[in-house]
Every structure is written in structure tokens, then in C-alpha cells.
């Protein structure tokens, strides 16, 4: 029986809404609670530099701008789930997504992790690493890997192509 479902949400791609939807449907059907998490990675291209860690008003503003999209997405999903009667909490942290997901699953005693997959493989996966692959091999509970839909893959491809041209 599922009681606790951990849902890592990546705000940088459109797969997050499919991951949330899958976890939400499972929680609603089983009466499980959701814990939505978003991890800010120091490896992200938009991460403020090390100089922004200084305690100045400018650096605080830059970090708030960096944190806001992830928190807004988590709040939006949490509000939707709560409105539908699904017990939901959320958090955002900074660090290695793979490790934080597994540590959170262990400390929160999750029964299931519902995670998305970007669809990279081969050399790209070797170089970039795969969060879903790491979690599948190191999680303390079952893992459901949600494949992105064709439209989500198309959106992600368009976003990555646009990013390359900028």
C-alpha cells in the first residue's frame, strides 16, 4: 500500500507536469500523501556564481530570482493537489539532485518515488549523468520513472534548440 509518494519536480523542462500528474493520480487513487521537491543544482546554467553567495542586497535579490520559479511551480502543484483533497507538502533545496532525492526518500520514509526522465542516453547520459538512473539504483524504495509524452519531448527539443541559438 502506498502512503507516501515523493515527487521530484524539475522546473527546467515540461516533463514536470507529467510527473506531477502521474503522482497526483496515484495519490488520489490510493489515499497517499505527496511530497513535492525541487532541487536547485549548482551545475545549472542559471545558477548565480560563487560571488553571489556574499551577503549583499544584490546577491540576495539574485538568489531570490533564482529560487522563485521552482517555488512557484511547487506551490502551484501543491495547491492543486490540496484542493483535490490530497495531503501535500513541498520543499526546495540546493545540492546534488540525485543524492537529495534519495536522502529525502529515506528520511521521509517514502514508499514510492515518481520521477521524470529527460530521454538522454549514450554519451550524453555518460557526460551529463542521469538523475533518474542514479535514483533507480540508489533509492530506498520503489521508483516509477515517467517517460515524457511525445508533445513534452517536442517542447523540450524546441526549448533546447532555442537555448542553443541564444
C-alpha positions as a Python dict, from the first residue, in 0.01 Angstrom:
ca = {
    (1, 'X'): (0, 0, 0),
    (2, 'X'): (123, 347, -84),
    (3, 'X'): (125, 602, 196),
    (4, 'X'): (398, 846, 92),
    (5, 'X'): (492, 943, -262),
    (6, 'X'): (799, 1158, -322),
    (7, 'X'): (784, 1367, -639),
    (8, 'X'): (1099, 1543, -760),
    (9, 'X'): (996, 1821, -998),
    (10, 'X'): (1237, 1977, -1247),
    (11, 'X'): (1124, 2326, -1337),
    (12, 'X'): (1354, 2347, -1637),
    (13, 'X'): (1151, 2119, -1859),
    (14, 'X'): (793, 2038, -1947),
    (15, 'X'): (818, 1682, -1814),
    (16, 'X'): (746, 1809, -1460),
    (17, 'X'): (373, 1845, -1520),
    (18, 'X'): (351, 1485, -1645),
    (19, 'X'): (544, 1362, -1341),
    (20, 'X'): (315, 1557, -1110),
    (21, 'X'): (3, 1434, -1288),
    (22, 'X'): (112, 1069, -1256),
    (23, 'X'): (196, 1107, -887),
    (24, 'X'): (-122, 1304, -820),
    (25, 'X'): (-339, 1037, -983),
    (26, 'X'): (-167, 763, -780),
    (27, 'X'): (-204, 957, -455),
    (28, 'X'): (-570, 1027, -521),
    (29, 'X'): (-640, 661, -603),
    (30, 'X'): (-453, 524, -300),
    (31, 'X'): (-502, 796, -40),
    (32, 'X'): (-127, 856, -24),
    (33, 'X'): (40, 1184, 72),
    (34, 'X'): (263, 1372, -170),
    (35, 'X'): (591, 1544, -103),
    (36, 'X'): (698, 1762, -392),
    (37, 'X'): (1063, 1863, -407),
    (38, 'X'): (1266, 2082, -635),
    (39, 'X'): (1643, 2082, -617),
    (40, 'X'): (1848, 2379, -721),
    (41, 'X'): (2170, 2242, -864),
    (42, 'X'): (2496, 2434, -865),
    (43, 'X'): (2552, 2282, -1210),
    (44, 'X'): (2254, 2463, -1365),
    (45, 'X'): (2350, 2723, -1622),
    (46, 'X'): (2135, 2987, -1448),
    (47, 'X'): (2289, 2932, -1104),
    (48, 'X'): (2422, 3255, -956),
    (49, 'X'): (2801, 3248, -932),
    (50, 'X'): (3000, 3194, -616),
    (51, 'X'): (3038, 3570, -572),
    (52, 'X'): (2663, 3598, -529),
    (53, 'X'): (2692, 3399, -205),
    (54, 'X'): (2820, 3715, -40),
    (55, 'X'): (2570, 3873, 195),
    (56, 'X'): (2473, 4180, -8),
    (57, 'X'): (2131, 4307, -114),
    (58, 'X'): (2218, 4239, -480),
    (59, 'X'): (2321, 3881, -415),
    (60, 'X'): (2010, 3816, -204),
    (61, 'X'): (1794, 3951, -485),
    (62, 'X'): (1972, 3732, -740),
    (63, 'X'): (1920, 3418, -527),
    (64, 'X'): (1554, 3504, -474),
    (65, 'X'): (1511, 3537, -851),
    (66, 'X'): (1690, 3203, -896),
    (67, 'X'): (1471, 3027, -636),
    (68, 'X'): (1136, 3179, -737),
    (69, 'X'): (1044, 2972, -1048),
    (70, 'X'): (1091, 2641, -866),
    (71, 'X'): (897, 2755, -561),
    (72, 'X'): (617, 2897, -774),
    (73, 'X'): (584, 2567, -961),
    (74, 'X'): (582, 2368, -636),
    (75, 'X'): (317, 2597, -483),
    (76, 'X'): (101, 2568, -793),
    (77, 'X'): (112, 2187, -793),
    (78, 'X'): (66, 2169, -414),
    (79, 'X'): (-237, 2398, -425),
    (80, 'X'): (-395, 2187, -699),
    (81, 'X'): (-340, 1864, -504),
    (82, 'X'): (-462, 2009, -174),
    (83, 'X'): (-774, 2148, -343),
    (84, 'X'): (-848, 1794, -462),
    (85, 'X'): (-808, 1655, -110),
    (86, 'X'): (-457, 1509, -145),
    (87, 'X'): (-231, 1578, 153),
    (88, 'X'): (70, 1758, 4),
    (89, 'X'): (382, 1932, 124),
    (90, 'X'): (672, 2078, -70),
    (91, 'X'): (1029, 2195, -30),
    (92, 'X'): (1317, 2326, -233),
    (93, 'X'): (1684, 2276, -156),
    (94, 'X'): (2027, 2330, -304),
    (95, 'X'): (2264, 2047, -392),
    (96, 'X'): (2303, 1731, -595),
    (97, 'X'): (1957, 1633, -722),
    (98, 'X'): (2033, 1259, -731),
    (99, 'X'): (2159, 1243, -375),
    (100, 'X'): (1899, 1477, -227),
    (101, 'X'): (1616, 1276, -382),
    (102, 'X'): (1747, 951, -232),
    (103, 'X'): (1821, 1111, 108),
    (104, 'X'): (1475, 1270, 120),
    (105, 'X'): (1311, 940, 31),
    (106, 'X'): (1499, 773, 315),
    (107, 'X'): (1436, 1035, 584),
    (108, 'X'): (1072, 1094, 483),
    (109, 'X'): (1020, 716, 457),
    (110, 'X'): (873, 734, 108),
    (111, 'X'): (703, 425, -32),
    (112, 'X'): (750, 541, -391),
    (113, 'X'): (943, 799, -589),
    (114, 'X'): (778, 923, -908),
    (115, 'X'): (1048, 1080, -1124),
    (116, 'X'): (1073, 1204, -1480),
    (117, 'X'): (1321, 1108, -1745),
    (118, 'X'): (1464, 1354, -1996),
    (119, 'X'): (1528, 1080, -2250),
    (120, 'X'): (1902, 1123, -2285),
    (121, 'X'): (2115, 816, -2339),
    (122, 'X'): (2452, 704, -2464),
    (123, 'X'): (2737, 950, -2445),
    (124, 'X'): (2512, 1237, -2337),
    (125, 'X'): (2399, 1036, -2035),
    (126, 'X'): (2759, 946, -1957),
    (127, 'X'): (2873, 1309, -1968),
    (128, 'X'): (2568, 1477, -1815),
    (129, 'X'): (2467, 1196, -1585),
    (130, 'X'): (2113, 1079, -1535),
    (131, 'X'): (1927, 1167, -1219),
    (132, 'X'): (1657, 907, -1285),
    (133, 'X'): (1920, 637, -1345),
    (134, 'X'): (2102, 720, -1020),
    (135, 'X'): (1776, 729, -823),
    (136, 'X'): (1662, 397, -969),
    (137, 'X'): (1984, 232, -847),
    (138, 'X'): (2018, 404, -507),
    (139, 'X'): (1666, 476, -381),
    (140, 'X'): (1549, 313, -57),
    (141, 'X'): (1206, 246, -209),
    (142, 'X'): (1033, 169, -537),
    (143, 'X'): (1078, 413, -825),
    (144, 'X'): (834, 491, -1104),
    (145, 'X'): (1007, 657, -1400),
    (146, 'X'): (767, 867, -1605),
    (147, 'X'): (853, 892, -1971),
    (148, 'X'): (769, 1226, -2122),
    (149, 'X'): (489, 1231, -2374),
    (150, 'X'): (558, 1297, -2741),
    (151, 'X'): (439, 1656, -2705),
    (152, 'X'): (658, 1711, -2398),
    (153, 'X'): (959, 1572, -2585),
    (154, 'X'): (879, 1802, -2875),
    (155, 'X'): (852, 2104, -2640),
    (156, 'X'): (1179, 2007, -2468),
    (157, 'X'): (1351, 1970, -2808),
    (158, 'X'): (1226, 2315, -2915),
    (159, 'X'): (1343, 2466, -2585),
    (160, 'X'): (1689, 2311, -2618),
    (161, 'X'): (1718, 2425, -2979),
    (162, 'X'): (1617, 2777, -2880),
    (163, 'X'): (1871, 2775, -2596),
    (164, 'X'): (2145, 2673, -2841),
    (165, 'X'): (2064, 2968, -3068),
    (166, 'X'): (2076, 3225, -2787),
}
